[in-house]
Each structure stands twice: as structure tokens, then as C-alpha cells.
Coordinates of C-alpha atoms in Angstrom, one line a residue:
M159 CA -11.4 52.0 166.4
T160 CA -13.3 53.4 168.7
V161 CA -13.0 57.2 169.8
H162 CA -13.0 58.2 173.4
R163 CA -15.5 60.1 175.0
R164 CA -14.1 61.2 178.6
W165 CA -12.7 64.1 179.0
S166 CA -9.5 62.7 180.3
P167 CA -7.0 63.2 177.3
L168 CA -5.4 59.6 177.7
P169 CA -7.6 57.0 175.8
P170 CA -8.5 53.5 177.1
P171 CA -6.0 50.5 177.1
G172 CA -4.5 49.5 173.9
R173 CA -2.0 50.6 170.8
L174 CA -3.5 53.8 171.0
R175 CA -3.0 54.5 174.8
T176 CA 0.6 52.8 174.6
L177 CA 1.6 55.4 171.9
A178 CA 0.1 58.1 173.9
L179 CA 1.8 57.2 176.7
A180 CA 5.0 57.2 175.1
T181 CA 3.8 60.7 173.7
L182 CA 3.3 61.9 177.2
A183 CA 6.6 60.9 178.5
N184 CA 8.3 62.7 175.3
T185 CA 6.6 65.9 175.5
A186 CA 6.7 66.2 179.4
G187 CA 10.8 66.3 178.6
S188 CA 10.3 69.1 176.1
G189 CA 8.2 70.5 178.3
L190 CA 11.2 70.6 180.4
W191 CA 13.8 71.7 177.6
L192 CA 12.0 74.3 176.5
A193 CA 11.5 76.2 179.4
G194 CA 14.8 75.5 180.7
A195 CA 17.3 75.6 177.5
P196 CA 17.0 79.7 177.2
L197 CA 18.5 80.1 180.6
Y198 CA 20.5 76.8 180.9
L199 CA 22.2 78.1 177.5
T200 CA 22.8 81.7 178.6
R201 CA 23.1 81.3 182.3
D202 CA 25.3 78.2 183.0
V203 CA 26.8 77.7 179.4
G204 CA 27.7 81.2 178.7
L205 CA 26.2 81.7 175.4
S206 CA 24.7 85.1 174.5
P207 CA 21.2 85.5 173.8
A208 CA 21.5 86.2 170.4
S209 CA 23.9 83.4 169.8
V210 CA 21.5 80.9 170.9
G211 CA 18.8 82.7 168.7
L212 CA 21.0 81.9 165.6
G213 CA 21.7 78.8 166.4
L214 CA 18.4 77.5 167.1
T215 CA 17.4 79.0 163.5
L216 CA 20.1 77.8 161.4
A217 CA 19.2 74.4 163.4
G218 CA 15.5 74.6 162.8
L219 CA 16.3 75.2 159.4
L220 CA 18.7 72.3 158.4
G221 CA 16.4 69.8 160.8
L222 CA 13.6 70.6 157.8
T223 CA 16.0 68.5 155.3
A224 CA 15.4 65.3 157.3
A225 CA 11.5 65.6 157.5
V226 CA 11.4 63.6 153.9
P227 CA 13.9 61.0 153.5
L228 CA 13.0 60.1 157.1
G229 CA 9.3 60.2 156.6
G230 CA 10.3 57.6 153.3
L231 CA 12.2 55.5 155.0
A232 CA 9.3 54.9 157.6
D233 CA 6.9 53.8 154.3
R234 CA 10.0 51.0 153.6
R235 CA 10.8 49.9 157.3
D236 CA 8.8 49.4 161.1
P237 CA 7.6 52.7 162.0
R238 CA 7.6 51.8 165.7
T239 CA 11.0 50.3 165.5
L240 CA 12.5 53.6 163.1
R241 CA 10.7 56.0 166.0
A242 CA 12.2 53.8 168.6
L243 CA 15.4 54.0 167.7
L244 CA 15.2 57.8 166.7
Q245 CA 14.3 58.5 170.2
L246 CA 17.5 56.4 171.3
L247 CA 19.4 58.8 169.6
Q248 CA 17.3 61.8 170.9
A249 CA 18.2 60.6 174.4
A250 CA 21.7 61.1 173.4
V251 CA 21.8 64.2 172.0
A252 CA 20.2 65.7 174.6
G253 CA 22.5 64.6 177.1
A254 CA 25.2 66.3 174.6
Y255 CA 24.3 69.3 175.3
L256 CA 26.0 69.0 178.6
L257 CA 29.4 69.2 176.7
V258 CA 28.2 72.5 175.3
G259 CA 31.1 74.7 176.0
S260 CA 31.2 76.9 173.0
F261 CA 29.2 78.6 170.4
P262 CA 30.6 75.6 167.5
V263 CA 29.8 72.8 169.8
F264 CA 26.4 74.7 170.4
L265 CA 25.7 74.6 166.8
V266 CA 26.5 71.3 166.0
V267 CA 24.6 69.5 169.0
A268 CA 21.5 71.7 167.8
V269 CA 21.5 70.5 164.6
L270 CA 22.1 66.6 165.2
D271 CA 19.0 67.5 167.5
A272 CA 16.6 69.0 164.9
L273 CA 17.8 66.4 162.5
L274 CA 16.4 64.2 164.7
T275 CA 13.1 66.3 165.7
T276 CA 12.0 67.4 162.6
G277 CA 12.7 63.3 161.2
N278 CA 10.9 61.8 163.8
L279 CA 7.8 64.2 163.3
A280 CA 7.5 62.3 160.3
V281 CA 7.9 59.2 161.3
R282 CA 5.7 59.7 164.2
A283 CA 2.9 60.5 161.6
A284 CA 3.3 57.6 159.8
L285 CA 3.1 55.1 163.4
V286 CA -0.2 57.0 164.3
A287 CA -2.0 56.5 160.7
A288 CA -0.7 52.7 161.5
V289 CA -1.7 52.5 164.8
G290 CA -5.3 54.4 164.1
G291 CA -5.8 52.9 160.9
P292 CA -7.6 55.0 157.9
E293 CA -10.4 55.4 159.7
G294 CA -9.1 56.2 163.4
R295 CA -5.9 58.0 162.6
V296 CA -7.6 61.4 162.7
P297 CA -8.8 60.8 165.6
A298 CA -5.5 58.8 167.1
F299 CA -3.8 62.7 166.0
A300 CA -6.3 65.0 168.1
T301 CA -5.9 62.4 171.1
L302 CA -2.1 62.9 171.0
R303 CA -2.3 66.3 170.4
A304 CA -4.0 66.9 174.1
V305 CA -2.1 64.7 175.2
A306 CA 1.5 66.1 174.2
N307 CA 0.0 69.7 175.4
L308 CA -0.6 68.1 178.4
G309 CA 3.3 66.6 178.8
I310 CA 4.5 70.0 177.9
A311 CA 2.8 72.0 180.4
L312 CA 3.9 68.9 183.4
G313 CA 7.8 69.5 182.1
A314 CA 7.4 73.1 182.2
G315 CA 6.1 72.6 185.6
L316 CA 9.0 70.5 186.5
A317 CA 11.6 73.0 185.2
G318 CA 10.3 75.7 187.0
F319 CA 12.1 73.9 190.3
A320 CA 15.6 73.9 188.3
L321 CA 15.0 77.5 187.1
A322 CA 13.7 78.9 190.7
A323 CA 16.9 76.9 191.9
D324 CA 19.6 78.5 189.6
T325 CA 22.7 76.7 190.0
H326 CA 24.4 74.4 188.0
L327 CA 23.4 70.9 189.1
A328 CA 19.8 72.2 188.5
Y329 CA 20.6 72.8 184.7
Q330 CA 22.3 69.5 184.5
V331 CA 19.5 67.7 186.5
L332 CA 17.2 69.4 183.9
V333 CA 19.3 68.4 181.1
V334 CA 19.5 64.4 182.0
G335 CA 16.0 64.8 182.5
N336 CA 15.3 65.7 179.2
A337 CA 17.3 62.8 178.2
I338 CA 15.4 60.2 180.2
T339 CA 12.4 61.2 178.7
Y340 CA 13.6 60.3 175.3
L341 CA 14.6 56.4 176.5
V342 CA 11.2 56.1 178.6
S343 CA 9.3 56.9 175.0
A344 CA 11.3 54.6 173.3
A345 CA 10.8 51.5 175.7
L346 CA 7.3 52.1 176.1
L347 CA 7.0 52.3 172.3
M348 CA 8.6 48.7 171.9
R349 CA 5.5 48.0 173.4
L350 CA 3.7 48.3 170.6
P351 CA 3.2 45.3 168.3
G352 CA 5.6 45.9 164.6
Y353 CA 4.4 47.6 162.1
P354 CA 6.3 46.3 159.0
P355 CA 5.1 47.2 155.5
P356 CA 2.9 45.1 153.5
A357 CA 4.4 42.5 151.8
T358 CA 4.0 42.8 148.0
P359 CA 5.8 39.6 146.0
G360 CA 5.6 39.6 142.7
R361 CA 5.0 43.4 142.5
A362 CA 7.9 45.9 140.2
R363 CA 9.9 48.5 142.9
P364 CA 7.7 51.8 141.8
A365 CA 9.8 53.7 139.3
T366 CA 9.4 57.1 141.4
P367 CA 10.4 56.6 144.9
G368 CA 7.4 57.8 147.6
R369 CA 9.6 61.0 148.4
A370 CA 9.8 61.8 145.4
R371 CA 6.4 61.2 144.1
A372 CA 5.3 63.5 146.9
L373 CA 7.3 66.5 146.0
R374 CA 6.3 66.3 142.4
D375 CA 2.5 65.8 143.5
L376 CA 1.8 69.4 142.4
P377 CA -2.1 69.0 143.5
F378 CA -0.9 67.7 147.4
L379 CA 1.4 70.6 147.6
A380 CA -1.1 72.9 147.0
V381 CA -3.3 72.0 149.8
S382 CA -0.2 71.4 152.4
G383 CA 0.9 74.7 151.4
A384 CA -2.0 76.2 152.4
S385 CA -2.0 74.7 155.4
A386 CA 1.0 75.8 156.2
V387 CA 0.6 79.1 155.8
L388 CA -2.3 78.7 158.2
A389 CA 0.3 77.6 160.4
L390 CA 1.6 80.6 161.0
H391 CA -0.9 81.5 163.6
A392 CA 1.3 79.5 166.2
T393 CA 4.2 82.4 165.8
V394 CA 1.2 84.5 166.5
L395 CA -0.1 83.0 169.9
T396 CA 3.8 82.3 170.9
L397 CA 5.9 85.4 169.4
V398 CA 3.2 88.0 168.7
V399 CA 0.9 88.2 171.3
P400 CA 3.3 88.6 174.4
L401 CA 5.0 91.4 172.6
W402 CA 1.8 92.9 171.4
T403 CA 0.6 92.4 175.2
V404 CA 3.0 94.6 177.1
S405 CA 3.9 96.8 174.3
R406 CA 0.4 97.7 172.5
T407 CA -2.4 97.0 175.5
G408 CA -2.7 98.4 178.9
A409 CA -2.7 94.3 180.1
P410 CA 0.2 92.9 182.8
P411 CA 2.5 91.0 181.6
A412 CA 1.4 88.2 183.5
V413 CA -1.4 88.1 181.2
V414 CA 1.0 86.6 178.7
S415 CA 0.8 83.1 180.9
A416 CA -2.6 83.2 181.0
V417 CA -3.1 83.4 177.4
L418 CA -0.8 80.3 177.3
L419 CA -2.7 78.6 180.2
V420 CA -5.9 78.9 178.0
N421 CA -5.0 77.5 174.6
T422 CA -2.8 74.4 176.5
S423 CA -6.1 73.8 178.7
L424 CA -8.6 73.7 176.5
T425 CA -6.6 71.8 173.8
V426 CA -6.2 69.2 175.9
L427 CA -10.3 69.1 176.6
L428 CA -11.1 69.8 172.9
A429 CA -8.7 68.6 170.9
V430 CA -10.6 65.0 170.5
R431 CA -14.0 66.7 170.5
L432 CA -13.5 68.8 167.7
A433 CA -11.8 66.6 165.7
R434 CA -14.9 64.6 164.5
G435 CA -15.6 64.9 160.8
S436 CA -11.8 65.5 159.4
D437 CA -11.3 61.9 158.7
T438 CA -11.5 62.0 155.1
A439 CA -10.1 64.9 152.7
V440 CA -13.4 66.4 151.8
P441 CA -14.7 66.9 155.3
A442 CA -11.4 67.5 156.5
A443 CA -11.6 70.5 153.9
A444 CA -14.6 71.9 155.1
A445 CA -12.8 72.0 158.1
M446 CA -9.7 73.6 157.3
R447 CA -12.6 76.5 155.8
R448 CA -14.0 76.7 159.1
A449 CA -10.4 77.1 160.8
G450 CA -9.4 80.0 158.4
L451 CA -12.7 81.8 159.3
V452 CA -12.6 81.8 162.5
L453 CA -8.4 82.3 162.8
A454 CA -9.1 85.4 161.1
V455 CA -12.3 87.0 163.7
A456 CA -9.2 85.8 166.7
M457 CA -6.5 88.0 164.7
L458 CA -9.2 91.1 164.7
L459 CA -9.9 90.8 168.3
Y460 CA -6.3 90.8 169.1
A461 CA -6.2 93.8 166.9
A462 CA -8.9 95.5 169.3
T463 CA -6.9 95.4 172.5
T464 CA -5.1 98.1 170.9
G465 CA -4.9 100.5 173.9
M466 CA -7.2 99.1 176.0
P467 CA -6.8 99.8 179.7
A468 CA -5.8 96.7 181.9
G469 CA -9.2 95.6 182.3
P470 CA -10.7 95.5 178.9
A471 CA -7.7 94.5 177.5
T472 CA -7.3 91.2 179.4
G473 CA -10.7 90.6 178.9
L474 CA -11.0 91.1 175.0
L475 CA -7.5 88.8 175.2
L476 CA -8.7 85.7 176.7
L477 CA -11.9 85.5 174.5
A478 CA -9.6 86.0 171.4
T479 CA -7.2 83.4 172.8
V480 CA -10.2 80.9 173.1
V481 CA -11.9 81.8 169.9
Y482 CA -8.0 81.3 168.5
T483 CA -7.7 77.8 170.7
V484 CA -10.8 76.5 168.0
G485 CA -9.1 77.3 165.1
D486 CA -6.0 76.2 165.7
L487 CA -7.6 72.9 166.9
W488 CA -9.6 72.9 163.5
H489 CA -6.9 73.7 161.7
G490 CA -4.7 71.2 163.0
T491 CA -6.7 68.3 163.0
A492 CA -8.0 69.3 159.1
G493 CA -4.0 69.5 158.0
A494 CA -3.9 65.8 159.4
G495 CA -6.9 64.5 157.8
L496 CA -5.8 66.0 154.4
A497 CA -2.5 65.1 154.2
Y498 CA -3.5 61.6 154.9
G499 CA -6.3 61.8 152.7
L500 CA -4.8 63.0 149.9
A501 CA -1.7 60.8 150.4
A502 CA -0.7 57.6 148.1
P503 CA -1.4 54.6 150.3
E504 CA 1.7 53.5 150.0
S505 CA 3.6 55.8 150.4
I506 CA 2.4 57.6 153.7
G507 CA 5.3 58.6 155.7
A508 CA 7.1 60.6 152.5
Y509 CA 3.6 62.7 152.0
Q510 CA 3.4 63.2 156.2
G511 CA 7.6 64.5 155.4
V512 CA 6.7 66.8 153.0
D513 CA 3.7 68.2 154.7
G514 CA 5.6 68.6 157.4
L515 CA 8.8 70.3 155.4
L516 CA 6.2 73.1 154.2
A517 CA 4.7 73.7 157.6
G518 CA 8.1 74.1 158.9
L519 CA 9.0 76.8 156.4
A520 CA 6.0 78.9 157.4
R521 CA 7.4 78.8 160.9
A522 CA 10.6 79.5 159.9
A523 CA 9.4 82.1 158.2
G524 CA 6.8 83.4 160.6
P525 CA 8.9 85.2 163.6
A526 CA 10.4 87.4 161.0
L527 CA 7.1 88.1 158.9
L528 CA 4.4 88.6 161.6
T529 CA 6.7 90.6 164.0
W530 CA 7.5 93.2 160.9
A531 CA 3.8 93.3 159.7
I532 CA 1.9 92.9 163.4
L533 CA 4.5 95.0 165.1
A534 CA 5.0 97.5 162.8
D535 CA 2.1 97.8 161.5
G536 CA -0.5 97.9 164.0
V537 CA -4.0 97.5 163.8
A538 CA -3.5 97.2 160.0
G539 CA -1.3 94.2 159.8
W540 CA -3.7 92.2 162.1
C541 CA -6.5 93.1 159.6
A542 CA -3.9 91.7 156.7
L543 CA -3.4 88.8 158.5
A544 CA -6.9 88.1 159.0
L545 CA -7.4 88.3 155.5
L546 CA -5.0 86.2 154.7
F547 CA -6.3 83.6 156.9
A548 CA -10.1 83.9 155.4
L549 CA -8.9 83.9 151.7
V550 CA -6.9 80.7 152.4
G551 CA -9.2 78.9 154.6
L552 CA -12.2 79.4 152.0
G553 CA -9.5 78.3 148.7
V554 CA -8.9 75.1 150.5
P555 CA -11.9 73.4 149.4
T556 CA -11.5 73.9 145.9
L557 CA -8.2 72.9 145.9
T558 CA -9.0 69.5 147.6
R559 CA -11.3 69.2 145.0
R560 CA -8.8 69.4 142.3
A561 CA -6.1 67.0 144.3
L562 CA -9.2 64.9 144.4
A563 CA -9.5 64.4 140.8
G564 CA -7.5 61.7 140.4
G565 CA -9.6 58.5 140.2
A566 CA -7.4 56.9 142.8
R567 CA -7.5 59.3 145.5
R568 CA -11.4 59.8 144.5
A569 CA -11.5 56.0 145.4
A570 CA -9.5 56.0 148.2
S571 CA -11.8 59.3 149.6
G572 CA -15.1 57.1 149.2
L573 CA -16.2 59.3 146.5
P574 CA -18.3 58.0 143.6
A575 CA -16.7 58.3 140.2
P576 CA -17.5 61.3 138.0
V577 CA -20.5 61.2 135.5
P578 CA -19.7 62.0 132.8
G579 CA -21.4 65.1 131.0
A580 CA -23.7 65.2 128.1
A581 CA -20.5 65.8 125.6
A582 CA -18.4 63.5 126.7
R583 CA -21.3 60.8 126.4
R584 CA -22.0 62.0 122.8
R585 CA -18.0 61.7 121.8
A586 CA -18.2 58.1 123.5
A587 CA -21.1 57.0 121.3
G588 CA -19.4 58.7 118.0
R589 CA -16.7 56.0 118.9
H590 CA -19.1 53.3 118.2

């Protein structure tokens, strides 16, 4: 598989281009909904902000339960067809937001939405592995991440028209538009060839299903858990930095939009380039170490904006975001390289589901944990988070080596078999 080298996030014509277009359609709808949902649910439906927040939190936690089962299902079924079916179901659920008129109905729709979204991510990971192949799946992941950021930005921009109109009809168009993007995505996915699981005639069914194996794989869980800890950085950018900017620095509120724009733009431009070298577990672990250290530096730069006047605070916030984005991109591709590289080859979907489950738990815990640690403790909270990121990043290569100690994983990673030490050779000689 050739690596796309232009600045455009869209790859050359082919299967990955088709998958990228499906992703672009899907994430444009996500951008529409993310930007418009808060105002639609509060101003048009009439729910209180507190009830919306509570409903989304409960839905997010319940939605995590779909990651492992649907990821395991993608190992036993064609992930292309399965993902297209999930997109159709998501279109129906997205349209069901038009029926929301009370908190109980909102909660039901939000839970269904979260279950499908979380499960879809695990299935998508299996589909990316099938389209990209062992050597191209991490570059494919990076390409789709860049495309996803572009789609979200486009969707958020389109949502601005509905938000500016602020009418019942405008919000209804927004909801319907989000539902239509799932239908477009499903149609594009069906243009891909099928990827049925390889036939294994004469082989017995594994005693342990893939999802159970993934949940019991402690070395994998250790590496994935470390990646999930670093995933807390997402909450930093989307929640902590905006609150910090308006409460602890002299920068104007508009800087928050500039910070997010810098992150989105750099992600579109650099995601594929910074993914190089993370195709297998060992180099991915080294990239994860770099990510932890770079993210730590970014946290310290954000901390340094405390009490600064508008000009210097703005400049340093933007510089910190540039550094943050490099660490964010290294973490994303390294996490994909590790999750793929340490997974059992016949259980890619189940392992991606477990990896997504741990990352989801971190995302759920992030808002409460980080707002308490940083907004309450200030610079000390930033420094503690920087230290956590640095230590976790430094520990990932060791955890990865332990996970690779098994022969099957070592062979899959292209590493040579370990050479017995002198003591082992003497014991072997004594047995003959």
C-alpha cells in the first residue's frame, strides 16, 4: 500500500479513498451535531443544561458496553457490511432526536446513540485493518483521522447557519442533515469489497472467544491502559484550556476558538506525516514515549500562561497548542500501532474494542478529574499532570517489551526469537 504524500488529507483513488469519503460524510454529520446539539436540546426542545449534561454522561458510560461485543462480532463477520448496517441504525437514531420532548425520551435516544457510536468505532478499527493490511493499517488510521478532523470542521461550520437562524425549522434541518450523512456514509462503505473472515476448514472453534481473550490479556491491558491515561489530554484541550483561558489568563475568550482551529488545522496537515514509523509495536512504543514527553511539555506551557496579559498569554497558548498537537498525533498513531501490533491476529476487532473501552473510561473520568486537579490547584495541577504524562510515556516501551515476550506476538512483530542465555544453554545441555 503506498503512502499518500500530498498535503491533502484525501488519499489517492482506491479503497482507502472510498473509506476516507465515507469517514468525511460521517464526521461532517458529527460536526453538525456536536456544534448544534447543545442549543437544539436546550433552546428548541426545552431541556435544562444540567439534564443534557447528565443524560450525555449516563449515555456515554452505558455506550462503552458495546465496544467489546461489536468488536468481537467484526472478527466473525464482514466488518464492511457490519459497519454499513450500524450506520443505517445510527441514521434512524439520529433522526429520532426529532421526537425528543422530555428527559426520559432524550435519555433513551442518547443511550442508543452512544451504544451505536462506541460499537461502530470498534468495527471501524477492524475495517481499517482489513483495508490497510498489516503494513498499511496505521497510515490508514492516520489518514482517516486527518479526514475526520476536516469533516468535523466542515460540519461545525455548516451548523453555524442553523445556530445563527435559531429557529425551530433550522434546528430540524440540522438534525435531519446529521441523519442523512450516516446514509451517505453507509452507501459509500458498500462500494468497498467485502472482507469476510478467513475460512479455516478443519480447525476447531477457539475455546476462548476473542473478546474474552482480549479482556484477560493482562500485558495488552497494561499497554492499552497506559495509552488510555495519556488519552486524558483530549479533555485538556476541549474543556480545561477553554476554562483556564477565560479564568486564569488575560487572553480574550475568542482565543479559545483560535486554539481549537490551530489543533484542527495541524491535525489535517500533519496526521499522516507524523504517523510514519509506528507501523509495528516496538517503534509505536517509542512514539508513545515521545508523545508522553511532548504532552508533558505542553502542559507546562499551558501552566506558564497563569496571570499573563492578553498578548503574551495568547501567544503562549497558541504555542502550547502546537506542541500539544504534535504529542496528540504521536499518541493517536502510536496507540493504533500498539493496539493492532499486540492484538491476536484472529481477534483484531475484539482487541480494538477493549482498547476503545479503556480509552472511553478515561474520557469519562477526564472532565471531573482534570477540572478538579487543574482549575482548583492551578499550576500545581498542571505540573502533576505533566509528570503523569512523562512517567506513563517513559513506561510504555517496557510494558510493550513484556507484552511481546510471548512467541506469537514476537513473531507477528517481526522480532527475532530470544537467544537463550548461558545458564539456559547449560541446563539444556545437562538434559541430553
